[in-house]
Amino acid sequence: MGCTEQPWTSVEGASHDLSLVRVPRDVLRALGCGDLESAERLSGIKLTTYIGGPDCRWLWALRADQIARTPADHVWVTRLVVDQRTGAVVGLAGFHGAPDERGMVELGYRIDPDRRRLGHARAALEIMLDVARGDPRVAVVRATVSPDNRPSRALLDQYGFVEVGEQWDEEDGLETILEIPA
């Protein structure tokens, strides 16, 4: 599949009912400012209070600033995770940016607490792995996870991610770094 502006989807496994939809710049800015009403009006998509709330607001602001500086990252960064059957936004997922000089992309995902334990994180992960594997610029896929986030760590372990180190993140604190070849 590779990285495109179109919604990312997959026809295999748990991911066939989800798509990862790119967020337009003006919607990113509105979400980053905590303006859920404008974000919904601009996108035409009903968003949850989780997606527009403080748990995600910092990320939207970060991505809006990032693509203002590096427009080429827009196609890679955080997208809305949409249930194709219902049209409901169930979370967010994407990469931190375009591949770096070693061909590494870092992925991330957050599922609305009201929609967890339904396979959405797994499906989003599968889609992102498909995208990474379909892009010849990607050699390594990275994920970072808090040591106490056992569900996310267990999911990453199932896909063959291996621990390669630790880092301190200003937003999330201590994180375990995991990688897998694309």
PDB file of C-alpha atoms in Angstrom:
ATOM      1  CA  MET A   1       0.000   0.000   0.000  1.00  0.00           C
ATOM      2  CA  GLY A   2       2.647   2.539   1.011  1.00  0.00           C
ATOM      3  CA  CYS A   3       2.123   5.982   2.466  1.00  0.00           C
ATOM      4  CA  THR A   4      -0.532   7.981   0.606  1.00  0.00           C
ATOM      5  CA  GLU A   5      -2.902  10.838   1.347  1.00  0.00           C
ATOM      6  CA  GLN A   6      -5.859   8.511   0.864  1.00  0.00           C
ATOM      7  CA  PRO A   7      -7.352   6.688   3.870  1.00  0.00           C
ATOM      8  CA  TRP A   8      -5.158   3.779   4.870  1.00  0.00           C
ATOM      9  CA  THR A   9      -7.008   0.490   4.969  1.00  0.00           C
ATOM     10  CA  SER A  10      -6.255  -3.194   4.938  1.00  0.00           C
ATOM     11  CA  VAL A  11      -8.222  -6.166   3.686  1.00  0.00           C
ATOM     12  CA  GLU A  12      -6.613  -8.701   5.992  1.00  0.00           C
ATOM     13  CA  GLY A  13      -7.201  -9.708   9.585  1.00  0.00           C
ATOM     14  CA  ALA A  14      -8.865  -7.532  12.198  1.00  0.00           C
ATOM     15  CA  SER A  15      -8.133  -4.347  10.288  1.00  0.00           C
ATOM     16  CA  HIS A  16     -10.620  -4.757   7.432  1.00  0.00           C
ATOM     17  CA  ASP A  17     -13.314  -2.679   9.171  1.00  0.00           C
ATOM     18  CA  LEU A  18     -11.102   0.311   9.996  1.00  0.00           C
ATOM     19  CA  SER A  19      -9.509   3.102   8.046  1.00  0.00           C
ATOM     20  CA  LEU A  20      -6.932   5.661   9.104  1.00  0.00           C
ATOM     21  CA  VAL A  21      -8.083   9.005   7.743  1.00  0.00           C
ATOM     22  CA  ARG A  22      -5.713  11.937   7.204  1.00  0.00           C
ATOM     23  CA  VAL A  23      -6.597  15.049   9.221  1.00  0.00           C
ATOM     24  CA  PRO A  24      -6.620  18.315   7.226  1.00  0.00           C
ATOM     25  CA  ARG A  25      -4.366  21.116   8.501  1.00  0.00           C
ATOM     26  CA  ASP A  26      -7.225  23.365   9.607  1.00  0.00           C
ATOM     27  CA  VAL A  27      -8.770  20.482  11.564  1.00  0.00           C
ATOM     28  CA  LEU A  28      -5.402  19.728  13.199  1.00  0.00           C
ATOM     29  CA  ARG A  29      -5.154  23.372  14.282  1.00  0.00           C
ATOM     30  CA  ALA A  30      -8.710  23.409  15.653  1.00  0.00           C
ATOM     31  CA  LEU A  31      -8.127  20.197  17.615  1.00  0.00           C
ATOM     32  CA  GLY A  32      -4.808  21.539  18.879  1.00  0.00           C
ATOM     33  CA  CYS A  33      -6.649  24.599  20.213  1.00  0.00           C
ATOM     34  CA  GLY A  34      -9.334  22.453  21.831  1.00  0.00           C
ATOM     35  CA  ASP A  35     -12.026  23.694  19.427  1.00  0.00           C
ATOM     36  CA  LEU A  36     -13.957  20.454  18.870  1.00  0.00           C
ATOM     37  CA  GLU A  37     -16.927  22.257  17.337  1.00  0.00           C
ATOM     38  CA  SER A  38     -14.820  23.857  14.594  1.00  0.00           C
ATOM     39  CA  ALA A  39     -12.922  20.598  14.016  1.00  0.00           C
ATOM     40  CA  GLU A  40     -16.210  18.757  13.456  1.00  0.00           C
ATOM     41  CA  ARG A  41     -17.564  21.487  11.177  1.00  0.00           C
ATOM     42  CA  LEU A  42     -14.366  21.618   9.114  1.00  0.00           C
ATOM     43  CA  SER A  43     -13.980  17.840   8.829  1.00  0.00           C
ATOM     44  CA  GLY A  44     -17.609  16.852   8.514  1.00  0.00           C
ATOM     45  CA  ILE A  45     -16.879  14.055  10.989  1.00  0.00           C
ATOM     46  CA  LYS A  46     -18.434  13.589  14.427  1.00  0.00           C
ATOM     47  CA  LEU A  47     -15.534  13.499  16.888  1.00  0.00           C
ATOM     48  CA  THR A  48     -15.556  12.236  20.450  1.00  0.00           C
ATOM     49  CA  THR A  49     -14.712  14.320  23.489  1.00  0.00           C
ATOM     50  CA  TYR A  50     -11.680  12.053  23.956  1.00  0.00           C
ATOM     51  CA  ILE A  51     -10.326  12.933  20.491  1.00  0.00           C
ATOM     52  CA  GLY A  52     -10.933  16.641  21.128  1.00  0.00           C
ATOM     53  CA  GLY A  53     -10.065  16.596  24.819  1.00  0.00           C
ATOM     54  CA  PRO A  54      -6.936  17.271  26.864  1.00  0.00           C
ATOM     55  CA  ASP A  55      -5.573  13.710  26.509  1.00  0.00           C
ATOM     56  CA  CYS A  56      -5.106  14.271  22.766  1.00  0.00           C
ATOM     57  CA  ARG A  57      -5.010  18.076  22.417  1.00  0.00           C
ATOM     58  CA  TRP A  58      -1.242  18.337  22.957  1.00  0.00           C
ATOM     59  CA  LEU A  59      -0.659  15.785  20.190  1.00  0.00           C
ATOM     60  CA  TRP A  60      -2.851  17.633  17.672  1.00  0.00           C
ATOM     61  CA  ALA A  61      -1.032  20.893  18.480  1.00  0.00           C
ATOM     62  CA  LEU A  62       2.336  19.148  18.105  1.00  0.00           C
ATOM     63  CA  ARG A  63       1.370  17.703  14.703  1.00  0.00           C
ATOM     64  CA  ALA A  64      -0.090  21.022  13.469  1.00  0.00           C
ATOM     65  CA  ASP A  65       3.203  22.765  14.323  1.00  0.00           C
ATOM     66  CA  GLN A  66       5.196  19.910  12.796  1.00  0.00           C
ATOM     67  CA  ILE A  67       3.490  20.022   9.406  1.00  0.00           C
ATOM     68  CA  ALA A  68       3.719  23.821   9.347  1.00  0.00           C
ATOM     69  CA  ARG A  69       7.520  23.369   9.574  1.00  0.00           C
ATOM     70  CA  THR A  70       7.766  20.163   7.501  1.00  0.00           C
ATOM     71  CA  PRO A  71       4.788  19.857   5.120  1.00  0.00           C
ATOM     72  CA  ALA A  72       6.044  16.505   3.750  1.00  0.00           C
ATOM     73  CA  ASP A  73       5.295  14.925   7.149  1.00  0.00           C
ATOM     74  CA  HIS A  74       1.550  15.568   6.787  1.00  0.00           C
ATOM     75  CA  VAL A  75       0.878  12.360   4.881  1.00  0.00           C
ATOM     76  CA  TRP A  76       2.643  10.347   7.621  1.00  0.00           C
ATOM     77  CA  VAL A  77       1.402  11.844  10.882  1.00  0.00           C
ATOM     78  CA  THR A  78      -1.481  11.100  13.203  1.00  0.00           C
ATOM     79  CA  ARG A  79      -4.774  10.157  11.578  1.00  0.00           C
ATOM     80  CA  LEU A  80      -8.283   9.445  12.808  1.00  0.00           C
ATOM     81  CA  VAL A  81      -9.120   5.768  13.271  1.00  0.00           C
ATOM     82  CA  VAL A  82     -12.584   5.350  11.749  1.00  0.00           C
ATOM     83  CA  ASP A  83     -14.872   2.322  11.958  1.00  0.00           C
ATOM     84  CA  GLN A  84     -15.939   1.944   8.317  1.00  0.00           C
ATOM     85  CA  ARG A  85     -19.147   0.134   9.267  1.00  0.00           C
ATOM     86  CA  THR A  86     -20.504   2.934  11.476  1.00  0.00           C
ATOM     87  CA  GLY A  87     -18.413   5.975  10.558  1.00  0.00           C
ATOM     88  CA  ALA A  88     -17.502   6.377  14.240  1.00  0.00           C
ATOM     89  CA  VAL A  89     -14.095   7.739  15.193  1.00  0.00           C
ATOM     90  CA  VAL A  90     -12.619   5.235  17.650  1.00  0.00           C
ATOM     91  CA  GLY A  91      -9.129   6.647  18.144  1.00  0.00           C
ATOM     92  CA  LEU A  92      -6.080   8.063  16.469  1.00  0.00           C
ATOM     93  CA  ALA A  93      -3.015   6.449  14.932  1.00  0.00           C
ATOM     94  CA  GLY A  94      -0.153   7.234  12.624  1.00  0.00           C
ATOM     95  CA  PHE A  95       3.544   7.834  12.444  1.00  0.00           C
ATOM     96  CA  HIS A  96       5.605  10.550  14.100  1.00  0.00           C
ATOM     97  CA  GLY A  97       6.858  11.692  10.703  1.00  0.00           C
ATOM     98  CA  ALA A  98       8.413  10.578   7.447  1.00  0.00           C
ATOM     99  CA  PRO A  99      11.232   7.992   7.508  1.00  0.00           C
ATOM    100  CA  ASP A 100      14.473   9.307   8.967  1.00  0.00           C
ATOM    101  CA  GLU A 101      17.948   8.890   7.475  1.00  0.00           C
ATOM    102  CA  ARG A 102      18.118   5.230   8.529  1.00  0.00           C
ATOM    103  CA  GLY A 103      14.639   4.492   7.157  1.00  0.00           C
ATOM    104  CA  MET A 104      12.986   4.398  10.571  1.00  0.00           C
ATOM    105  CA  VAL A 105       9.392   5.440  11.221  1.00  0.00           C
ATOM    106  CA  GLU A 106       7.884   5.538  14.687  1.00  0.00           C
ATOM    107  CA  LEU A 107       4.245   4.641  15.053  1.00  0.00           C
ATOM    108  CA  GLY A 108       1.749   5.562  17.713  1.00  0.00           C
ATOM    109  CA  TYR A 109      -1.884   4.908  18.500  1.00  0.00           C
ATOM    110  CA  ARG A 110      -4.482   5.909  21.088  1.00  0.00           C
ATOM    111  CA  ILE A 111      -7.906   4.349  21.280  1.00  0.00           C
ATOM    112  CA  ASP A 112     -10.835   6.120  22.930  1.00  0.00           C
ATOM    113  CA  PRO A 113     -11.261   4.535  26.400  1.00  0.00           C
ATOM    114  CA  ASP A 114     -14.913   3.779  25.553  1.00  0.00           C
ATOM    115  CA  ARG A 115     -13.750   1.763  22.511  1.00  0.00           C
ATOM    116  CA  ARG A 116     -10.852  -0.208  23.994  1.00  0.00           C
ATOM    117  CA  ARG A 117     -10.613  -4.013  24.157  1.00  0.00           C
ATOM    118  CA  LEU A 118     -12.473  -4.339  20.823  1.00  0.00           C
ATOM    119  CA  GLY A 119      -9.482  -4.953  18.540  1.00  0.00           C
ATOM    120  CA  HIS A 120      -9.122  -1.374  17.297  1.00  0.00           C
ATOM    121  CA  ALA A 121      -5.495  -0.980  18.428  1.00  0.00           C
ATOM    122  CA  ARG A 122      -4.589  -4.270  16.738  1.00  0.00           C
ATOM    123  CA  ALA A 123      -6.324  -3.233  13.531  1.00  0.00           C
ATOM    124  CA  ALA A 124      -4.652   0.199  13.507  1.00  0.00           C
ATOM    125  CA  LEU A 125      -1.264  -1.433  14.144  1.00  0.00           C
ATOM    126  CA  GLU A 126      -1.786  -3.862  11.256  1.00  0.00           C
ATOM    127  CA  ILE A 127      -2.691  -1.030   8.903  1.00  0.00           C
ATOM    128  CA  MET A 128       0.366   1.011   9.909  1.00  0.00           C
ATOM    129  CA  LEU A 129       2.624  -2.019   9.448  1.00  0.00           C
ATOM    130  CA  ASP A 130       1.117  -2.552   5.970  1.00  0.00           C
ATOM    131  CA  VAL A 131       1.785   1.096   5.097  1.00  0.00           C
ATOM    132  CA  ALA A 132       5.375   0.925   6.368  1.00  0.00           C
ATOM    133  CA  ARG A 133       6.091  -2.338   4.564  1.00  0.00           C
ATOM    134  CA  GLY A 134       4.617  -0.941   1.361  1.00  0.00           C
ATOM    135  CA  ASP A 135       6.942   2.064   1.295  1.00  0.00           C
ATOM    136  CA  PRO A 136      10.470   1.361   0.001  1.00  0.00           C
ATOM    137  CA  ARG A 137      11.910   4.195   2.134  1.00  0.00           C
ATOM    138  CA  VAL A 138      11.008   2.364   5.364  1.00  0.00           C
ATOM    139  CA  ALA A 139      13.503  -0.144   6.783  1.00  0.00           C
ATOM    140  CA  VAL A 140      12.553  -0.135  10.490  1.00  0.00           C
ATOM    141  CA  VAL A 141       9.321   0.434  12.388  1.00  0.00           C
ATOM    142  CA  ARG A 142       9.650   1.727  15.960  1.00  0.00           C
ATOM    143  CA  ALA A 143       7.161   1.889  18.799  1.00  0.00           C
ATOM    144  CA  THR A 144       7.656   3.287  22.266  1.00  0.00           C
ATOM    145  CA  VAL A 145       5.572   2.241  25.228  1.00  0.00           C
ATOM    146  CA  SER A 146       5.430   3.055  28.895  1.00  0.00           C
ATOM    147  CA  PRO A 147       6.763   0.119  30.958  1.00  0.00           C
ATOM    148  CA  ASP A 148       3.436  -0.066  32.806  1.00  0.00           C
ATOM    149  CA  ASN A 149       1.294  -0.185  29.633  1.00  0.00           C
ATOM    150  CA  ARG A 150       1.057  -3.973  29.564  1.00  0.00           C
ATOM    151  CA  PRO A 151      -1.758  -4.262  26.985  1.00  0.00           C
ATOM    152  CA  SER A 152       0.139  -2.215  24.391  1.00  0.00           C
ATOM    153  CA  ARG A 153       3.400  -4.032  25.100  1.00  0.00           C
ATOM    154  CA  ALA A 154       1.680  -7.412  24.754  1.00  0.00           C
ATOM    155  CA  LEU A 155       0.210  -6.344  21.411  1.00  0.00           C
ATOM    156  CA  LEU A 156       3.580  -5.178  20.075  1.00  0.00           C
ATOM    157  CA  ASP A 157       5.237  -8.395  21.273  1.00  0.00           C
ATOM    158  CA  GLN A 158       2.715 -10.414  19.230  1.00  0.00           C
ATOM    159  CA  TYR A 159       3.945  -8.702  16.072  1.00  0.00           C
ATOM    160  CA  GLY A 160       7.604  -9.409  16.713  1.00  0.00           C
ATOM    161  CA  PHE A 161       8.744  -6.041  18.052  1.00  0.00           C
ATOM    162  CA  VAL A 162      11.913  -6.396  20.126  1.00  0.00           C
ATOM    163  CA  GLU A 163      13.224  -4.152  22.863  1.00  0.00           C
ATOM    164  CA  VAL A 164      16.207  -2.050  21.782  1.00  0.00           C
ATOM    165  CA  GLY A 165      16.451   0.474  24.624  1.00  0.00           C
ATOM    166  CA  GLU A 166      14.768   3.095  26.774  1.00  0.00           C
ATOM    167  CA  GLN A 167      14.212   6.827  26.549  1.00  0.00           C
ATOM    168  CA  TRP A 168      12.742   9.667  28.559  1.00  0.00           C
ATOM    169  CA  ASP A 169       9.836  11.441  26.879  1.00  0.00           C
ATOM    170  CA  GLU A 170       8.826  14.892  28.187  1.00  0.00           C
ATOM    171  CA  GLU A 171       5.136  14.084  27.712  1.00  0.00           C
ATOM    172  CA  ASP A 172       5.007  10.372  28.601  1.00  0.00           C
ATOM    173  CA  GLY A 173       7.974   9.811  30.941  1.00  0.00           C
ATOM    174  CA  LEU A 174      10.040   6.619  30.738  1.00  0.00           C
ATOM    175  CA  GLU A 175       9.441   4.603  27.575  1.00  0.00           C
ATOM    176  CA  THR A 176      10.672   1.263  26.304  1.00  0.00           C
ATOM    177  CA  ILE A 177      11.844   1.445  22.668  1.00  0.00           C
ATOM    178  CA  LEU A 178      10.817  -1.489  20.477  1.00  0.00           C
ATOM    179  CA  GLU A 179      11.600  -2.067  16.795  1.00  0.00           C
ATOM    180  CA  ILE A 180      10.867  -4.475  13.981  1.00  0.00           C
ATOM    181  CA  PRO A 181      12.298  -4.615  10.446  1.00  0.00           C
ATOM    182  CA  ALA A 182       9.849  -3.384   7.823  1.00  0.00           C
TER     183      ALA A 182
END
